[in-house]
Coordinates of C-alpha atoms in Angstrom, one line a residue:
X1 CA -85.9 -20.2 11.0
X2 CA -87.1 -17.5 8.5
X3 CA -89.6 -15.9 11.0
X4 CA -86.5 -16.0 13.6
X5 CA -84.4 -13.8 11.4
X6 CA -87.1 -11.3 11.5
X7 CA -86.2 -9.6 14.8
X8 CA -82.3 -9.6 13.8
X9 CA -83.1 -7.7 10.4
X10 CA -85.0 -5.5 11.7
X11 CA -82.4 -4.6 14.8
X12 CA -79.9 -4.5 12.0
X13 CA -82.1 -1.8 10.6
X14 CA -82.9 0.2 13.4
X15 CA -78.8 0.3 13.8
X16 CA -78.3 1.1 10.3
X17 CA -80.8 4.1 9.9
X18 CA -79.5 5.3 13.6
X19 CA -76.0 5.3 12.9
X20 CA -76.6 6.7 9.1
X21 CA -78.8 10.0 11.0
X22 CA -75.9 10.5 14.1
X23 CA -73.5 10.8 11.2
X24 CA -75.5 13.0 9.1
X25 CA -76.5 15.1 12.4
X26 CA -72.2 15.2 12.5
X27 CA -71.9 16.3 9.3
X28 CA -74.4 19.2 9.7
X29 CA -72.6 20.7 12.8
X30 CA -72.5 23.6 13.0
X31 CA -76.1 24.4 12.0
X32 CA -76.3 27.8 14.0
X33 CA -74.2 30.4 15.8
X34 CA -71.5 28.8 17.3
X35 CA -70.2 30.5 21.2
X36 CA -66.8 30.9 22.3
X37 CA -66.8 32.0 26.2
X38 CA -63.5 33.9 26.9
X39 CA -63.2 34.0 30.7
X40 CA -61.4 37.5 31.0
X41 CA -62.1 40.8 29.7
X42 CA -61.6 41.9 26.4
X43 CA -58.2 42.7 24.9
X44 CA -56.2 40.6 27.0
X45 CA -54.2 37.5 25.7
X46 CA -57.0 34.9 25.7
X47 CA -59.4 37.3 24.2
X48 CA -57.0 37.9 21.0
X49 CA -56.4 34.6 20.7
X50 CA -60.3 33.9 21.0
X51 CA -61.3 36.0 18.3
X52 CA -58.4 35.2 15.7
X53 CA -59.3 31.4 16.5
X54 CA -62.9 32.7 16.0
X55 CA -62.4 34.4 13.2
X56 CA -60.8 31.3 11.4
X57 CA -63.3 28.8 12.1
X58 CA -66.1 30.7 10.9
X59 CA -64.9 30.9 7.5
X60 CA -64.1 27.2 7.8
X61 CA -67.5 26.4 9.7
X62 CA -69.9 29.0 7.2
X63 CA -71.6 29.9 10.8
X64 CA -71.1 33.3 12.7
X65 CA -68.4 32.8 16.1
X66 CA -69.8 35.0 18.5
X67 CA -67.1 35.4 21.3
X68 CA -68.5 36.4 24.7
X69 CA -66.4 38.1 27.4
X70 CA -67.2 36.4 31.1
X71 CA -64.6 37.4 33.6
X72 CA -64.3 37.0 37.2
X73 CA -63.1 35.3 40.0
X74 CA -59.9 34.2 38.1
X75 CA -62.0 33.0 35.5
X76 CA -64.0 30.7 37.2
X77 CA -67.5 32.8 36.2
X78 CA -67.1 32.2 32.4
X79 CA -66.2 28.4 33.0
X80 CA -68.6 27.5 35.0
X81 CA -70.9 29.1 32.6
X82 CA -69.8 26.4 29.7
X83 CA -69.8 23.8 32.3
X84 CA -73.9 24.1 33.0
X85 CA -74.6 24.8 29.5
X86 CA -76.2 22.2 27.4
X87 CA -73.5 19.4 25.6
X88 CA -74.6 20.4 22.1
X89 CA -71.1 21.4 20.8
X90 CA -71.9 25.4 20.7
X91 CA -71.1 26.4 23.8
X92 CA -67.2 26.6 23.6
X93 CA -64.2 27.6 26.6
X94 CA -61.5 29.3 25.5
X95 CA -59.6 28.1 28.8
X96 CA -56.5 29.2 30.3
X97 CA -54.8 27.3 32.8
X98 CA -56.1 29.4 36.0
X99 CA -59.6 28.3 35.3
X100 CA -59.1 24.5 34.3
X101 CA -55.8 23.4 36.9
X102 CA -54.7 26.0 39.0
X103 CA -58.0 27.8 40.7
X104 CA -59.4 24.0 42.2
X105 CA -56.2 24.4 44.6
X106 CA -57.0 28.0 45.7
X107 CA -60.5 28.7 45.6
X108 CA -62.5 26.3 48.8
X109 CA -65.9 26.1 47.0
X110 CA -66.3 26.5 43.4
X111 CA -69.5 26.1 41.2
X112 CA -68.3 23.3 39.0
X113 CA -65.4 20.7 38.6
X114 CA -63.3 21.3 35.5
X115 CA -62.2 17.3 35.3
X116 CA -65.9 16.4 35.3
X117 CA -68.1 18.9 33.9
X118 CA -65.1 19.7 31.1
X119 CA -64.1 18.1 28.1
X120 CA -60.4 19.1 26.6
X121 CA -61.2 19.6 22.5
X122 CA -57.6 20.8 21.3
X123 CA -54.6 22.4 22.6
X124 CA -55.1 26.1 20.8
X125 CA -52.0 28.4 21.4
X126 CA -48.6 28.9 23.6
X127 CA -47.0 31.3 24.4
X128 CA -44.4 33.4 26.6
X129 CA -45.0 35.8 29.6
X130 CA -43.0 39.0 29.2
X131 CA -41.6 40.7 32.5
X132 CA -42.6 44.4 31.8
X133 CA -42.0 47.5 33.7
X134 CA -43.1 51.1 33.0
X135 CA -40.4 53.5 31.6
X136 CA -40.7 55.6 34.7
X137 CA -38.7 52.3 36.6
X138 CA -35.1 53.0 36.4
X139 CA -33.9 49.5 35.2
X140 CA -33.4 47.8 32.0
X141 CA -32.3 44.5 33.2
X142 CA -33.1 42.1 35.6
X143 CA -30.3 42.4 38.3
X144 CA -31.1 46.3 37.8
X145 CA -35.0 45.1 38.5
X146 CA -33.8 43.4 41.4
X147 CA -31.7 46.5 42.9
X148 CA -34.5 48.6 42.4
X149 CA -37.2 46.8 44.0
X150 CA -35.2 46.3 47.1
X151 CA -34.6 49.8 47.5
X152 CA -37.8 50.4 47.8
X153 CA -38.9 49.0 51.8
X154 CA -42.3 50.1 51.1
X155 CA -43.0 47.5 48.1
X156 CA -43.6 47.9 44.7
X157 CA -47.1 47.3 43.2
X158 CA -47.7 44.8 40.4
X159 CA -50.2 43.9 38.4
X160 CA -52.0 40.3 37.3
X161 CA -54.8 39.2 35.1
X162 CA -56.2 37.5 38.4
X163 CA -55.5 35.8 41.4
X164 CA -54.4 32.2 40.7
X165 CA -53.5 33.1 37.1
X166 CA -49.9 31.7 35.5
X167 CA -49.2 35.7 35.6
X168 CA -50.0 35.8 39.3
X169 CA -48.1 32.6 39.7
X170 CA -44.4 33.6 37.7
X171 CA -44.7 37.4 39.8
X172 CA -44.8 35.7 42.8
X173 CA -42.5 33.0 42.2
X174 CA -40.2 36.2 40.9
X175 CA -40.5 37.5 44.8
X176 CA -39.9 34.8 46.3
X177 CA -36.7 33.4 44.3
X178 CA -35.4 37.4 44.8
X179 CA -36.3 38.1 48.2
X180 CA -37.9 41.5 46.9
X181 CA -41.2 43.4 48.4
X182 CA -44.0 42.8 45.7
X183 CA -47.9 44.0 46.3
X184 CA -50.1 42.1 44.5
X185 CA -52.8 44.0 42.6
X186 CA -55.2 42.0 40.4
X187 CA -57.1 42.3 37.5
X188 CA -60.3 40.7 35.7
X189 CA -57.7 40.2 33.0
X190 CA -54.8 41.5 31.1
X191 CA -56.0 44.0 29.2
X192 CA -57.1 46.3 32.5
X193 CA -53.8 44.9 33.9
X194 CA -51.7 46.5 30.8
X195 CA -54.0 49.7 31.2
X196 CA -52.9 50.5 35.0
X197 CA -49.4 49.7 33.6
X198 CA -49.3 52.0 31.2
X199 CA -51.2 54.8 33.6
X200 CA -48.3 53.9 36.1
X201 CA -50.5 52.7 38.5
X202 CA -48.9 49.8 38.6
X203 CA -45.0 49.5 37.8
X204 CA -44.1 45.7 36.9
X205 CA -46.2 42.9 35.1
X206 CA -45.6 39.5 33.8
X207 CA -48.1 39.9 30.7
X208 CA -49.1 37.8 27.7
X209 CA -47.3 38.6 25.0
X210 CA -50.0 39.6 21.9
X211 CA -51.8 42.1 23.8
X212 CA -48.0 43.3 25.2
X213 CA -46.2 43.7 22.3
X214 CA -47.4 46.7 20.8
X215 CA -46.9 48.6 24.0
X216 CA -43.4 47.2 23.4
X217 CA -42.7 48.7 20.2
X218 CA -44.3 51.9 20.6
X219 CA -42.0 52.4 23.9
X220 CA -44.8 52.9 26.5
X221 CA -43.7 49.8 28.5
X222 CA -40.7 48.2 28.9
X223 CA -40.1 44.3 28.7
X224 CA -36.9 42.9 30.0
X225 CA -37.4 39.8 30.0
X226 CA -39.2 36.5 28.4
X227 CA -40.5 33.2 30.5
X228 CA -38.6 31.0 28.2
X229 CA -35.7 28.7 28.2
X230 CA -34.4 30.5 24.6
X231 CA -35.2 33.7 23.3
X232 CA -38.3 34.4 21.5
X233 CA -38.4 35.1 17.8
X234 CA -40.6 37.6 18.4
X235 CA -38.7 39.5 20.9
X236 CA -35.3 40.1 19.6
X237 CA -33.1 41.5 22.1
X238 CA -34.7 40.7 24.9
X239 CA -33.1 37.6 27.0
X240 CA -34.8 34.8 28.8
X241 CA -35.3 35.5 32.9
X242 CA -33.4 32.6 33.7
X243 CA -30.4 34.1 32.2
X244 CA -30.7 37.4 34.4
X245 CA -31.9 35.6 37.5
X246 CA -32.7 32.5 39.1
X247 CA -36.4 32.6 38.1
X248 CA -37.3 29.8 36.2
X249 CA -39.2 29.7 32.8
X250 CA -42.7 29.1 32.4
X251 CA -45.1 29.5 29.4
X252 CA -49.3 30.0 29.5
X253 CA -51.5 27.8 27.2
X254 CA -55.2 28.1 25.6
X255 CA -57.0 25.4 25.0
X256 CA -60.5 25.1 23.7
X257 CA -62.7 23.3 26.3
X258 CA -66.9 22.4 25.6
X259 CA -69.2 20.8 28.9
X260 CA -69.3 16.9 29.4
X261 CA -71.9 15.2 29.5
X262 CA -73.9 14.2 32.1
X263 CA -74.1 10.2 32.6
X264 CA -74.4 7.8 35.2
X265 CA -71.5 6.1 37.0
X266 CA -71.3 3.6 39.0
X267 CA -68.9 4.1 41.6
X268 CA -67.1 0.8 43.3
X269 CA -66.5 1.8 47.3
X270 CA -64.5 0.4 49.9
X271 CA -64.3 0.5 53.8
X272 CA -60.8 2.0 54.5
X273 CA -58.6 -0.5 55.5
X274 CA -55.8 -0.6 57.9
X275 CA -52.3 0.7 57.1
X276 CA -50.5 -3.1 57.6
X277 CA -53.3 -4.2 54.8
X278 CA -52.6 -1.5 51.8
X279 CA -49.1 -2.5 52.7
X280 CA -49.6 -6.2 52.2
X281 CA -51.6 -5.6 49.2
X282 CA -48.9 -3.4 47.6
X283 CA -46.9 -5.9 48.5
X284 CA -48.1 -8.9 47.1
X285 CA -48.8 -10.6 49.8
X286 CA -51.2 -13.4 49.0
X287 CA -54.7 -14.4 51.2
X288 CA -53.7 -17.7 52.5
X289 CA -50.5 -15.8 54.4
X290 CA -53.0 -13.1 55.4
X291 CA -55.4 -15.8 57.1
X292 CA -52.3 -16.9 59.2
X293 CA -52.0 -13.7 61.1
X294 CA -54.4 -15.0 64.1
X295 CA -52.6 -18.1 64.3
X296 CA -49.5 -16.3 64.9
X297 CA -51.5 -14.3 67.4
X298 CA -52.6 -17.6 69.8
X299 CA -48.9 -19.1 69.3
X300 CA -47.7 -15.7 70.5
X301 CA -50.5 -15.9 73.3
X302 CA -49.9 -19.7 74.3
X303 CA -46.2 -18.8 74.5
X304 CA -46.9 -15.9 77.3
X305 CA -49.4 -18.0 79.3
X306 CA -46.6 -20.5 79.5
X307 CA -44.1 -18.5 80.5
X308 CA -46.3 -17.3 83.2
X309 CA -47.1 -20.5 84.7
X310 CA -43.2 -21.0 84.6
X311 CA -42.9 -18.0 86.8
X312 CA -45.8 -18.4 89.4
X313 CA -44.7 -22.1 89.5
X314 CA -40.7 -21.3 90.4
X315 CA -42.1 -18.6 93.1
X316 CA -43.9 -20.7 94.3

């Protein structure tokens, strides 16, 4: 019995002392540099949220944030850059929606799958887009928005941090709902997208609001309207877009993402089965009155053959 023990103590041991180094390994992260990928260029509203976050958790972490700008494609290059990179914890995404649930509807092929090669860490920031136009746009509402742009048969140019982007998204949904001629122009993100704005390259823009809002109090752009249900503390003045149209509201996240990683599953697989048997499965329906379907058939069957012998024996 003693000598029996043996093995358990020492598999109690090997538990022990592996359990007491994973949480001292913990409890030493970070021990280097720590990454933040932001997947737009710099200055736009994910990038000042990256590097305040940043910022922040250095102090709290006693490691350096280094804050890399990757963007493209709607922000797919920098995410697909955390999903291959190694699942150590200091490789961060700074993700928007575009890149994580909007851009696996739009683009055919992309380089990575942001439910499987992404994990979700912590919801980071929210906040409101803000319609803005460039002073040179004679309106200061929305309905005088609205006037203007379908005076103009020729369409109107606006700008977006990127295709598929919730900016893209509440512009578009803006043109439809108003039956007004918008031309898309898109950006690597919001920061070149406030830049044309401000040059008047571009006349209209649903932007972020940091990176907007001290265009906004200077004067050099024009916001008339917020993507929220209630007015924003931060805006004062300026009313909702549902109030001034039927445009409805909308709001873009951050949220810090890091890679998954990679294990094995084991993936159960099925023939596809008929339409009448997903029905009787949803249904309830148990086996026994499955198995009775071919007697029903050679009832139905005996019941035809008898009715023509009926008919070939009265003709005759």
């Amino acid at each position: 019995m003693a000598g029996s023990s043996w093995p358990r103590r020492l598999r109690a041991a090997f538990f022990f002392l592996a359990s007491a180094c994973a949480t001292a390994s913990m409890a030493a992260w970070p021990e280097k540099p720590v990454k933040i990928v932001v997947p737009f260029a710099a200055g736009g509203a994910t990038d000042v949220v990256a590097r305040a976050l940043g910022q922040r958790l250095g102090a709290i972490w006693k490691q350096p944030v280094v804050i890399e700008n990757r963007p493209g494609a709607g922000g797919n290059i920098g995410a697909d850059l955390v999903a291959k990179a190694a699942p150590d914890g200091y490789t961060l995404l700074l993700a928007s929606p575009a890149e994580v649930a909007i851009n696996e509807f739009l683009y055919k092929d992309m380089a990575f799958d942001p439910k499987r090669d992404l994990v979700p860490v912590s919801k980071v920031a929210s906040a409101p887009l803000v319609l803005l136009v460039h002073p040179s746009v004679p309106a200061k509402t929305v309905p005088e928005l609205i006037a203007f742009l379908k005076s103009n048969a020729n369409g109107t140019p606006y700008a977006s941090s990127g295709t598929g982007g919730p900016q893209h998204l509440a512009a578009e949904q803006f043109r439809v709902l108003t039956g007004t001629n918008l031309i898309h122009v898109p950006y690597k993100g919001g920061a070149p997208a406030i830049t044309d704005l401000l040059g008047g390259q571009v006349r209209m823009f649903f932007g972020g609001l940091p990176p907007s809002l001290p265009h906004i109090k200077s004067g050099r752009l024009r916001a008339l309207a917020v993507s929220t249900k209630e007015p924003s503390s931060l805006m004062e003045g300026v009313p909702p877009v549902a109030d001034r149209s039927r445009v409805s509201t909308s709001r873009t996240g951050r949220a810090c993402s890091r890679p998954r990683e990679r294990r094995l599953r084991s993936w159960c697989a099925s023939p596809t089965t008929s339409r009448r048997s997903r029905r009787m499965r949803r249904s309830g329906t148990s086996s026994s009155r499955r198995a009775q379907g071919p007697r029903r058939w050679s009832r139905r069957r005996s019941r035809r053959s008898s009715r023509r012998s009926a008919r070939s024996t009265a003709s005759s």
